[in-house]
mmCIF file with all atom_site columns, C-alpha atoms in Angstrom:
data_model
loop_
_atom_site.group_PDB
_atom_site.id
_atom_site.type_symbol
_atom_site.label_atom_id
_atom_site.label_alt_id
_atom_site.label_comp_id
_atom_site.label_asym_id
_atom_site.label_entity_id
_atom_site.label_seq_id
_atom_site.pdbx_PDB_ins_code
_atom_site.Cartn_x
_atom_site.Cartn_y
_atom_site.Cartn_z
_atom_site.occupancy
_atom_site.B_iso_or_equiv
_atom_site.pdbx_formal_charge
_atom_site.auth_seq_id
_atom_site.auth_comp_id
_atom_site.auth_asym_id
_atom_site.auth_atom_id
_atom_site.pdbx_PDB_model_num
ATOM 1   C CA . MET A 1 1   ? -31.046 -20.107 40.305 1.00 74.00 ? 53  MET A CA 1
ATOM 2   C CA . LYS A 1 2   ? -33.776 -19.812 42.087 1.00 79.00 ? 54  LYS A CA 1
ATOM 3   C CA . ILE A 1 3   ? -34.819 -22.693 44.066 1.00 87.00 ? 55  ILE A CA 1
ATOM 4   C CA . GLU A 1 4   ? -38.801 -23.077 45.118 1.00 89.00 ? 56  GLU A CA 1
ATOM 5   C CA . THR A 1 5   ? -39.406 -26.853 46.385 1.00 87.00 ? 57  THR A CA 1
ATOM 6   C CA . ASP A 1 6   ? -42.501 -26.103 46.467 1.00 90.00 ? 58  ASP A CA 1
ATOM 7   C CA . ILE A 1 7   ? -43.844 -26.790 42.468 1.00 95.00 ? 59  ILE A CA 1
ATOM 8   C CA . SER A 1 8   ? -46.262 -28.474 40.930 1.00 97.00 ? 60  SER A CA 1
ATOM 9   C CA . LEU A 1 9   ? -45.606 -29.659 37.219 1.00 98.00 ? 61  LEU A CA 1
ATOM 10  C CA . GLU A 1 10  ? -48.775 -30.432 34.935 1.00 97.00 ? 62  GLU A CA 1
ATOM 11  C CA . GLY A 1 11  ? -47.729 -32.930 32.117 1.00 96.00 ? 63  GLY A CA 1
ATOM 12  C CA . THR A 1 12  ? -50.427 -34.612 29.464 1.00 95.00 ? 64  THR A CA 1
ATOM 13  C CA . SER A 1 13  ? -51.521 -37.699 31.260 1.00 96.00 ? 65  SER A CA 1
ATOM 14  C CA . ILE A 1 14  ? -49.322 -36.931 35.341 1.00 98.00 ? 66  ILE A CA 1
ATOM 15  C CA . THR A 1 15  ? -48.840 -34.817 37.723 1.00 98.00 ? 67  THR A CA 1
ATOM 16  C CA . LEU A 1 16  ? -46.199 -34.011 39.554 1.00 98.00 ? 68  LEU A CA 1
ATOM 17  C CA . ILE A 1 17  ? -47.235 -32.452 42.417 1.00 98.00 ? 69  ILE A CA 1
ATOM 18  C CA . PRO A 1 18  ? -45.215 -31.662 46.153 1.00 97.00 ? 70  PRO A CA 1
ATOM 19  C CA . LEU A 1 19  ? -44.246 -34.269 47.831 1.00 97.00 ? 71  LEU A CA 1
ATOM 20  C CA . GLU A 1 20  ? -45.507 -34.427 51.500 1.00 95.00 ? 72  GLU A CA 1
ATOM 21  C CA . MET A 1 21  ? -45.291 -36.893 54.113 1.00 96.00 ? 73  MET A CA 1
ATOM 22  C CA . LYS A 1 22  ? -49.653 -37.723 54.227 1.00 96.00 ? 74  LYS A CA 1
ATOM 23  C CA . TYR A 1 23  ? -48.969 -39.427 50.798 1.00 97.00 ? 75  TYR A CA 1
ATOM 24  C CA . LYS A 1 24  ? -46.891 -42.254 52.464 1.00 96.00 ? 76  LYS A CA 1
ATOM 25  C CA . GLU A 1 25  ? -49.477 -44.824 52.432 1.00 97.00 ? 77  GLU A CA 1
ATOM 26  C CA . LEU A 1 26  ? -51.173 -44.325 48.864 1.00 97.00 ? 78  LEU A CA 1
ATOM 27  C CA . LEU A 1 27  ? -47.024 -44.157 48.359 1.00 97.00 ? 79  LEU A CA 1
ATOM 28  C CA . PHE A 1 28  ? -46.661 -46.866 49.829 1.00 97.00 ? 80  PHE A CA 1
ATOM 29  C CA . GLU A 1 29  ? -49.245 -48.877 48.225 1.00 97.00 ? 81  GLU A CA 1
ATOM 30  C CA . ALA A 1 30  ? -48.331 -47.640 44.714 1.00 97.00 ? 82  ALA A CA 1
ATOM 31  C CA . ILE A 1 31  ? -44.497 -49.089 45.081 1.00 97.00 ? 83  ILE A CA 1
ATOM 32  C CA . LYS A 1 32  ? -44.016 -51.058 47.939 1.00 95.00 ? 84  LYS A CA 1
ATOM 33  C CA . SER A 1 33  ? -43.627 -54.373 45.311 1.00 95.00 ? 85  SER A CA 1
ATOM 34  C CA . PRO A 1 34  ? -39.840 -55.451 45.713 1.00 93.00 ? 86  PRO A CA 1
ATOM 35  C CA . ASP A 1 35  ? -39.235 -55.361 41.849 1.00 93.00 ? 87  ASP A CA 1
ATOM 36  C CA . VAL A 1 36  ? -39.101 -51.486 43.097 1.00 93.00 ? 88  VAL A CA 1
ATOM 37  C CA . TRP A 1 37  ? -36.059 -51.949 44.663 1.00 91.00 ? 89  TRP A CA 1
ATOM 38  C CA . GLN A 1 38  ? -34.761 -54.449 43.182 1.00 88.00 ? 90  GLN A CA 1
ATOM 39  C CA . TYR A 1 39  ? -31.787 -52.882 41.479 1.00 86.00 ? 91  TYR A CA 1
ATOM 40  C CA . THR A 1 40  ? -31.265 -49.409 44.300 1.00 86.00 ? 92  THR A CA 1
ATOM 41  C CA . TRP A 1 41  ? -29.568 -48.966 47.157 1.00 81.00 ? 93  TRP A CA 1
ATOM 42  C CA . ARG A 1 42  ? -32.350 -48.975 50.001 1.00 84.00 ? 94  ARG A CA 1
ATOM 43  C CA . LYS A 1 43  ? -34.188 -51.688 51.224 1.00 82.00 ? 95  LYS A CA 1
ATOM 44  C CA . VAL A 1 44  ? -38.037 -50.795 52.024 1.00 90.00 ? 96  VAL A CA 1
ATOM 45  C CA . HIS A 1 45  ? -39.889 -53.874 52.989 1.00 91.00 ? 97  HIS A CA 1
ATOM 46  C CA . THR A 1 46  ? -42.317 -52.032 56.167 1.00 94.00 ? 98  THR A CA 1
ATOM 47  C CA . MET A 1 47  ? -44.249 -48.876 55.952 1.00 95.00 ? 99  MET A CA 1
ATOM 48  C CA . GLU A 1 48  ? -41.592 -48.049 58.347 1.00 95.00 ? 100 GLU A CA 1
ATOM 49  C CA . ASP A 1 49  ? -39.111 -48.000 55.566 1.00 94.00 ? 101 ASP A CA 1
ATOM 50  C CA . LEU A 1 50  ? -39.975 -45.641 53.490 1.00 95.00 ? 102 LEU A CA 1
ATOM 51  C CA . GLU A 1 51  ? -40.843 -42.890 56.074 1.00 96.00 ? 103 GLU A CA 1
ATOM 52  C CA . HIS A 1 52  ? -37.529 -42.795 56.550 1.00 94.00 ? 104 HIS A CA 1
ATOM 53  C CA . ILE A 1 53  ? -36.566 -42.325 52.955 1.00 95.00 ? 105 ILE A CA 1
ATOM 54  C CA . LEU A 1 54  ? -39.177 -39.346 52.617 1.00 95.00 ? 106 LEU A CA 1
ATOM 55  C CA . MET A 1 55  ? -38.492 -38.259 56.045 1.00 96.00 ? 107 MET A CA 1
ATOM 56  C CA . ILE A 1 56  ? -34.803 -37.294 54.136 1.00 95.00 ? 108 ILE A CA 1
ATOM 57  C CA . ALA A 1 57  ? -37.083 -36.282 50.821 1.00 96.00 ? 109 ALA A CA 1
ATOM 58  C CA . VAL A 1 58  ? -38.598 -33.128 52.643 1.00 95.00 ? 110 VAL A CA 1
ATOM 59  C CA . ASN A 1 59  ? -36.011 -32.287 55.348 1.00 95.00 ? 111 ASN A CA 1
ATOM 60  C CA . ASN A 1 60  ? -33.542 -31.869 51.970 1.00 94.00 ? 112 ASN A CA 1
ATOM 61  C CA . LYS A 1 61  ? -36.781 -30.363 50.959 1.00 95.00 ? 113 LYS A CA 1
ATOM 62  C CA . LYS A 1 62  ? -36.114 -28.190 53.353 1.00 93.00 ? 114 LYS A CA 1
ATOM 63  C CA . GLU A 1 63  ? -32.767 -27.162 53.370 1.00 92.00 ? 115 GLU A CA 1
ATOM 64  C CA . GLY A 1 64  ? -33.115 -26.166 49.432 1.00 90.00 ? 116 GLY A CA 1
ATOM 65  C CA . LYS A 1 65  ? -31.826 -29.452 48.891 1.00 93.00 ? 117 LYS A CA 1
ATOM 66  C CA . GLN A 1 66  ? -33.989 -31.375 47.247 1.00 96.00 ? 118 GLN A CA 1
ATOM 67  C CA . ILE A 1 67  ? -37.042 -31.032 44.534 1.00 97.00 ? 119 ILE A CA 1
ATOM 68  C CA . PRO A 1 68  ? -39.437 -34.179 45.413 1.00 97.00 ? 120 PRO A CA 1
ATOM 69  C CA . PHE A 1 69  ? -42.252 -34.863 44.136 1.00 98.00 ? 121 PHE A CA 1
ATOM 70  C CA . ILE A 1 70  ? -44.596 -37.292 43.940 1.00 98.00 ? 122 ILE A CA 1
ATOM 71  C CA . ILE A 1 71  ? -45.830 -37.869 40.944 1.00 98.00 ? 123 ILE A CA 1
ATOM 72  C CA . LYS A 1 72  ? -50.398 -38.423 39.876 1.00 98.00 ? 124 LYS A CA 1
ATOM 73  C CA . ASP A 1 73  ? -52.289 -40.100 37.399 1.00 97.00 ? 125 ASP A CA 1
ATOM 74  C CA . LYS A 1 74  ? -54.030 -37.387 36.331 1.00 96.00 ? 126 LYS A CA 1
ATOM 75  C CA . GLN A 1 75  ? -57.177 -39.824 34.621 1.00 93.00 ? 127 GLN A CA 1
ATOM 76  C CA . THR A 1 76  ? -57.269 -41.777 37.559 1.00 95.00 ? 128 THR A CA 1
ATOM 77  C CA . ASP A 1 77  ? -55.948 -39.838 39.830 1.00 95.00 ? 129 ASP A CA 1
ATOM 78  C CA . GLN A 1 78  ? -53.302 -42.582 41.922 1.00 97.00 ? 130 GLN A CA 1
ATOM 79  C CA . VAL A 1 79  ? -50.676 -41.730 43.584 1.00 98.00 ? 131 VAL A CA 1
ATOM 80  C CA . ILE A 1 80  ? -48.227 -44.379 40.885 1.00 98.00 ? 132 ILE A CA 1
ATOM 81  C CA . GLY A 1 81  ? -45.129 -43.347 42.559 1.00 98.00 ? 133 GLY A CA 1
ATOM 82  C CA . THR A 1 82  ? -42.297 -40.180 42.762 1.00 98.00 ? 134 THR A CA 1
ATOM 83  C CA . THR A 1 83  ? -39.686 -39.063 41.607 1.00 97.00 ? 135 THR A CA 1
ATOM 84  C CA . ARG A 1 84  ? -37.152 -35.971 43.052 1.00 97.00 ? 136 ARG A CA 1
ATOM 85  C CA . ILE A 1 85  ? -34.921 -33.259 42.008 1.00 98.00 ? 137 ILE A CA 1
ATOM 86  C CA . GLY A 1 86  ? -31.562 -33.988 43.942 1.00 96.00 ? 138 GLY A CA 1
ATOM 87  C CA . ASP A 1 87  ? -28.108 -32.673 43.546 1.00 95.00 ? 139 ASP A CA 1
ATOM 88  C CA . ILE A 1 88  ? -28.721 -29.215 43.464 1.00 95.00 ? 140 ILE A CA 1
ATOM 89  C CA . ASP A 1 89  ? -25.473 -27.295 42.539 1.00 95.00 ? 141 ASP A CA 1
ATOM 90  C CA . GLN A 1 90  ? -26.957 -23.280 42.874 1.00 94.00 ? 142 GLN A CA 1
ATOM 91  C CA . VAL A 1 91  ? -22.959 -22.355 42.191 1.00 95.00 ? 143 VAL A CA 1
ATOM 92  C CA . ASN A 1 92  ? -22.256 -23.956 39.138 1.00 96.00 ? 144 ASN A CA 1
ATOM 93  C CA . ARG A 1 93  ? -25.338 -24.857 37.546 1.00 97.00 ? 145 ARG A CA 1
ATOM 94  C CA . ASN A 1 94  ? -25.712 -28.872 37.918 1.00 97.00 ? 146 ASN A CA 1
ATOM 95  C CA . VAL A 1 95  ? -28.651 -30.819 39.541 1.00 98.00 ? 147 VAL A CA 1
ATOM 96  C CA . GLU A 1 96  ? -29.256 -34.341 39.406 1.00 98.00 ? 148 GLU A CA 1
ATOM 97  C CA . ILE A 1 97  ? -33.055 -35.955 38.176 1.00 98.00 ? 149 ILE A CA 1
ATOM 98  C CA . GLY A 1 98  ? -33.839 -39.933 40.043 1.00 95.00 ? 150 GLY A CA 1
ATOM 99  C CA . TRP A 1 99  ? -34.491 -41.325 43.413 1.00 95.00 ? 151 TRP A CA 1
ATOM 100 C CA . THR A 1 100 ? -37.602 -42.392 41.029 1.00 95.00 ? 152 THR A CA 1
ATOM 101 C CA . TRP A 1 101 ? -39.765 -45.337 41.894 1.00 96.00 ? 153 TRP A CA 1
ATOM 102 C CA . LEU A 1 102 ? -43.058 -45.983 39.614 1.00 96.00 ? 154 LEU A CA 1
ATOM 103 C CA . SER A 1 103 ? -46.050 -48.318 40.215 1.00 97.00 ? 155 SER A CA 1
ATOM 104 C CA . PRO A 1 104 ? -45.058 -51.565 38.309 1.00 96.00 ? 156 PRO A CA 1
ATOM 105 C CA . LYS A 1 105 ? -48.634 -50.965 37.014 1.00 96.00 ? 157 LYS A CA 1
ATOM 106 C CA . VAL A 1 106 ? -47.383 -47.972 34.355 1.00 96.00 ? 158 VAL A CA 1
ATOM 107 C CA . TRP A 1 107 ? -43.451 -49.513 33.787 1.00 93.00 ? 159 TRP A CA 1
ATOM 108 C CA . LYS A 1 108 ? -43.282 -49.412 29.664 1.00 88.00 ? 160 LYS A CA 1
ATOM 109 C CA . THR A 1 109 ? -46.223 -46.847 29.970 1.00 92.00 ? 161 THR A CA 1
ATOM 110 C CA . LYS A 1 110 ? -45.492 -43.683 28.768 1.00 94.00 ? 162 LYS A CA 1
ATOM 111 C CA . VAL A 1 111 ? -45.081 -41.884 32.647 1.00 95.00 ? 163 VAL A CA 1
ATOM 112 C CA . ASN A 1 112 ? -41.333 -42.321 32.778 1.00 94.00 ? 164 ASN A CA 1
ATOM 113 C CA . THR A 1 113 ? -40.509 -40.779 30.307 1.00 95.00 ? 165 THR A CA 1
ATOM 114 C CA . GLU A 1 114 ? -43.085 -37.732 30.993 1.00 97.00 ? 166 GLU A CA 1
ATOM 115 C CA . CYS A 1 115 ? -41.872 -37.545 34.508 1.00 97.00 ? 167 CYS A CA 1
ATOM 116 C CA . LYS A 1 116 ? -38.029 -36.730 32.726 1.00 97.00 ? 168 LYS A CA 1
ATOM 117 C CA . TYR A 1 117 ? -39.280 -34.442 30.266 1.00 98.00 ? 169 TYR A CA 1
ATOM 118 C CA . LEU A 1 118 ? -41.607 -32.141 33.045 1.00 98.00 ? 170 LEU A CA 1
ATOM 119 C CA . LEU A 1 119 ? -38.951 -32.645 34.860 1.00 98.00 ? 171 LEU A CA 1
ATOM 120 C CA . LEU A 1 120 ? -36.036 -31.568 31.846 1.00 98.00 ? 172 LEU A CA 1
ATOM 121 C CA . LYS A 1 121 ? -38.200 -28.529 30.333 1.00 98.00 ? 173 LYS A CA 1
ATOM 122 C CA . TYR A 1 122 ? -38.343 -27.145 34.605 1.00 98.00 ? 174 TYR A CA 1
ATOM 123 C CA . CYS A 1 123 ? -34.620 -28.232 34.791 1.00 98.00 ? 175 CYS A CA 1
ATOM 124 C CA . PHE A 1 124 ? -32.658 -26.171 31.844 1.00 98.00 ? 176 PHE A CA 1
ATOM 125 C CA . GLU A 1 125 ? -36.444 -23.805 31.336 1.00 97.00 ? 177 GLU A CA 1
ATOM 126 C CA . GLU A 1 126 ? -36.468 -22.349 34.702 1.00 96.00 ? 178 GLU A CA 1
ATOM 127 C CA . LEU A 1 127 ? -33.940 -23.235 36.085 1.00 96.00 ? 179 LEU A CA 1
ATOM 128 C CA . LYS A 1 128 ? -31.457 -22.481 34.251 1.00 97.00 ? 180 LYS A CA 1
ATOM 129 C CA . VAL A 1 129 ? -29.154 -24.971 34.722 1.00 97.00 ? 181 VAL A CA 1
ATOM 130 C CA . LEU A 1 130 ? -26.287 -26.680 32.714 1.00 98.00 ? 182 LEU A CA 1
ATOM 131 C CA . ARG A 1 131 ? -26.224 -30.110 33.061 1.00 98.00 ? 183 ARG A CA 1
ATOM 132 C CA . VAL A 1 132 ? -28.208 -32.536 34.340 1.00 98.00 ? 184 VAL A CA 1
ATOM 133 C CA . GLN A 1 133 ? -26.908 -35.560 35.461 1.00 98.00 ? 185 GLN A CA 1
ATOM 134 C CA . PHE A 1 134 ? -28.435 -39.166 36.496 1.00 97.00 ? 186 PHE A CA 1
ATOM 135 C CA . SER A 1 135 ? -26.616 -42.200 38.153 1.00 96.00 ? 187 SER A CA 1
ATOM 136 C CA . VAL A 1 136 ? -28.013 -46.044 37.623 1.00 94.00 ? 188 VAL A CA 1
ATOM 137 C CA . SER A 1 137 ? -27.350 -49.169 39.735 1.00 92.00 ? 189 SER A CA 1
ATOM 138 C CA . GLY A 1 138 ? -24.797 -51.021 37.427 1.00 92.00 ? 190 GLY A CA 1
ATOM 139 C CA . GLN A 1 139 ? -26.590 -53.751 37.982 1.00 90.00 ? 191 GLN A CA 1
ATOM 140 C CA . ASN A 1 140 ? -30.054 -52.090 36.530 1.00 91.00 ? 192 ASN A CA 1
ATOM 141 C CA . PHE A 1 141 ? -29.699 -52.625 32.606 1.00 92.00 ? 193 PHE A CA 1
ATOM 142 C CA . ARG A 1 142 ? -33.396 -51.144 32.531 1.00 89.00 ? 194 ARG A CA 1
ATOM 143 C CA . SER A 1 143 ? -32.797 -48.151 34.071 1.00 91.00 ? 195 SER A CA 1
ATOM 144 C CA . GLN A 1 144 ? -29.115 -47.796 31.266 1.00 94.00 ? 196 GLN A CA 1
ATOM 145 C CA . LYS A 1 145 ? -31.656 -48.449 28.908 1.00 93.00 ? 197 LYS A CA 1
ATOM 146 C CA . ALA A 1 146 ? -34.333 -45.700 29.656 1.00 91.00 ? 198 ALA A CA 1
ATOM 147 C CA . VAL A 1 147 ? -32.222 -43.424 30.493 1.00 95.00 ? 199 VAL A CA 1
ATOM 148 C CA . GLU A 1 148 ? -30.232 -43.682 27.333 1.00 95.00 ? 200 GLU A CA 1
ATOM 149 C CA . ARG A 1 149 ? -33.190 -43.574 24.745 1.00 93.00 ? 201 ARG A CA 1
ATOM 150 C CA . ILE A 1 150 ? -34.735 -40.336 26.096 1.00 93.00 ? 202 ILE A CA 1
ATOM 151 C CA . GLY A 1 151 ? -30.590 -38.969 25.060 1.00 94.00 ? 203 GLY A CA 1
ATOM 152 C CA . ALA A 1 152 ? -28.072 -38.856 27.784 1.00 97.00 ? 204 ALA A CA 1
ATOM 153 C CA . LEU A 1 153 ? -24.870 -38.985 27.144 1.00 97.00 ? 205 LEU A CA 1
ATOM 154 C CA . LYS A 1 154 ? -22.978 -41.431 29.081 1.00 97.00 ? 206 LYS A CA 1
ATOM 155 C CA . GLU A 1 155 ? -19.899 -40.269 31.474 1.00 97.00 ? 207 GLU A CA 1
ATOM 156 C CA . GLY A 1 156 ? -18.721 -43.005 32.896 1.00 97.00 ? 208 GLY A CA 1
ATOM 157 C CA . THR A 1 157 ? -19.135 -45.810 35.911 1.00 97.00 ? 209 THR A CA 1
ATOM 158 C CA . PHE A 1 158 ? -17.652 -45.351 39.261 1.00 96.00 ? 210 PHE A CA 1
ATOM 159 C CA . ARG A 1 159 ? -16.852 -49.166 40.548 1.00 96.00 ? 211 ARG A CA 1
ATOM 160 C CA . LYS A 1 160 ? -17.704 -50.010 43.243 1.00 95.00 ? 212 LYS A CA 1
ATOM 161 C CA . HIS A 1 161 ? -20.154 -47.616 44.598 1.00 94.00 ? 213 HIS A CA 1
ATOM 162 C CA . ARG A 1 162 ? -22.777 -48.682 46.160 1.00 90.00 ? 214 ARG A CA 1
ATOM 163 C CA . ILE A 1 163 ? -23.254 -51.115 49.176 1.00 90.00 ? 215 ILE A CA 1
ATOM 164 C CA . LYS A 1 164 ? -27.058 -52.556 48.839 1.00 83.00 ? 216 LYS A CA 1
ATOM 165 C CA . ALA A 1 165 ? -29.042 -53.031 51.644 1.00 77.00 ? 217 ALA A CA 1
ATOM 166 C CA . ASP A 1 166 ? -28.550 -57.054 52.121 1.00 82.00 ? 218 ASP A CA 1
ATOM 167 C CA . GLY A 1 167 ? -24.401 -56.476 51.562 1.00 87.00 ? 219 GLY A CA 1
ATOM 168 C CA . THR A 1 168 ? -24.506 -56.705 47.412 1.00 88.00 ? 220 THR A CA 1
ATOM 169 C CA . ILE A 1 169 ? -21.580 -54.323 46.262 1.00 92.00 ? 221 ILE A CA 1
ATOM 170 C CA . HIS A 1 170 ? -22.850 -51.739 42.471 1.00 90.00 ? 222 HIS A CA 1
ATOM 171 C CA . ASP A 1 171 ? -21.101 -50.039 40.457 1.00 94.00 ? 223 ASP A CA 1
ATOM 172 C CA . ASN A 1 172 ? -22.756 -47.186 39.771 1.00 95.00 ? 224 ASN A CA 1
ATOM 173 C CA . VAL A 1 173 ? -23.020 -45.636 35.873 1.00 97.00 ? 225 VAL A CA 1
ATOM 174 C CA . PHE A 1 174 ? -23.248 -41.813 35.016 1.00 97.00 ? 226 PHE A CA 1
ATOM 175 C CA . TYR A 1 175 ? -25.347 -40.082 32.560 1.00 98.00 ? 227 TYR A CA 1
ATOM 176 C CA . SER A 1 176 ? -25.514 -35.950 31.645 1.00 98.00 ? 228 SER A CA 1
ATOM 177 C CA . ILE A 1 177 ? -27.887 -34.227 29.606 1.00 98.00 ? 229 ILE A CA 1
ATOM 178 C CA . ILE A 1 178 ? -25.564 -30.296 29.099 1.00 98.00 ? 230 ILE A CA 1
ATOM 179 C CA . ASP A 1 179 ? -27.944 -26.740 28.325 1.00 98.00 ? 231 ASP A CA 1
ATOM 180 C CA . SER A 1 180 ? -27.056 -27.507 24.449 1.00 98.00 ? 232 SER A CA 1
ATOM 181 C CA . GLU A 1 181 ? -28.107 -30.517 24.579 1.00 98.00 ? 233 GLU A CA 1
ATOM 182 C CA . TRP A 1 182 ? -31.639 -29.489 26.047 1.00 98.00 ? 234 TRP A CA 1
ATOM 183 C CA . GLU A 1 183 ? -33.601 -28.706 22.187 1.00 97.00 ? 235 GLU A CA 1
ATOM 184 C CA . SER A 1 184 ? -32.196 -32.367 20.427 1.00 97.00 ? 236 SER A CA 1
ATOM 185 C CA . VAL A 1 185 ? -33.517 -33.610 23.660 1.00 97.00 ? 237 VAL A CA 1
ATOM 186 C CA . GLU A 1 186 ? -37.127 -32.490 24.454 1.00 97.00 ? 238 GLU A CA 1
ATOM 187 C CA . GLU A 1 187 ? -37.648 -33.383 20.419 1.00 96.00 ? 239 GLU A CA 1
ATOM 188 C CA . ARG A 1 188 ? -36.386 -36.594 21.117 1.00 95.00 ? 240 ARG A CA 1
ATOM 189 C CA . LEU A 1 189 ? -38.949 -36.889 24.031 1.00 96.00 ? 241 LEU A CA 1
ATOM 190 C CA . ILE A 1 190 ? -42.054 -34.524 22.995 1.00 95.00 ? 242 ILE A CA 1
ATOM 191 C CA . GLN A 1 191 ? -41.559 -37.639 19.703 1.00 94.00 ? 243 GLN A CA 1
ATOM 192 C CA . LEU A 1 192 ? -41.110 -40.679 22.212 1.00 93.00 ? 244 LEU A CA 1
ATOM 193 C CA . LEU A 1 193 ? -44.494 -39.157 24.106 1.00 94.00 ? 245 LEU A CA 1
ATOM 194 C CA . GLU A 1 194 ? -46.453 -38.988 20.506 1.00 91.00 ? 246 GLU A CA 1
ATOM 195 C CA . LYS A 1 195 ? -46.170 -42.697 20.253 1.00 84.00 ? 247 LYS A CA 1
ATOM 196 C CA . LYS A 1 196 ? -48.112 -44.833 20.642 1.00 69.00 ? 248 LYS A CA 1
ATOM 197 C CA . TYR A 1 197 ? -47.626 -47.435 23.784 1.00 59.00 ? 249 TYR A CA 1
#
């Protein structure tokens, strides 16, 4: 499992490019809505809040722990969000896909589905992972449905697993897709992407 942290993945409607600090203003504009952060453990009200999160991602990228991306709309060339491959376990060939924060303008479009398709394809076909994990706040039913919709299997719930910046406590729901399931998941994702939104 060879980790390259400066890769780009190109889809039909989006491109995933390496996350760099130079995109911070554009990214902040895309994801500054409080709705984006409602079910996350993070508090993002200011550019400084986002800078802190991005610096962690950049440092993890340098250390080969994460592959963070900026999501760009191919038609408009606008930055519309960010996503990552993280928790990279080379010994056991496991990763997590997450840290996906999208502009509300692209919610209920095919952007998130195409993100997951590009990332899963890369993980299973290039990195040759055995397992891809997703973790979702127990209160974030929209994200849980999105992960289930693409064919991930719910594995269980870590109760009282995260404390938000405002002090509320969340369960964390874990899902996975394993290598033997990738072919059928890929078919499902292609069908979802071919649907009209």
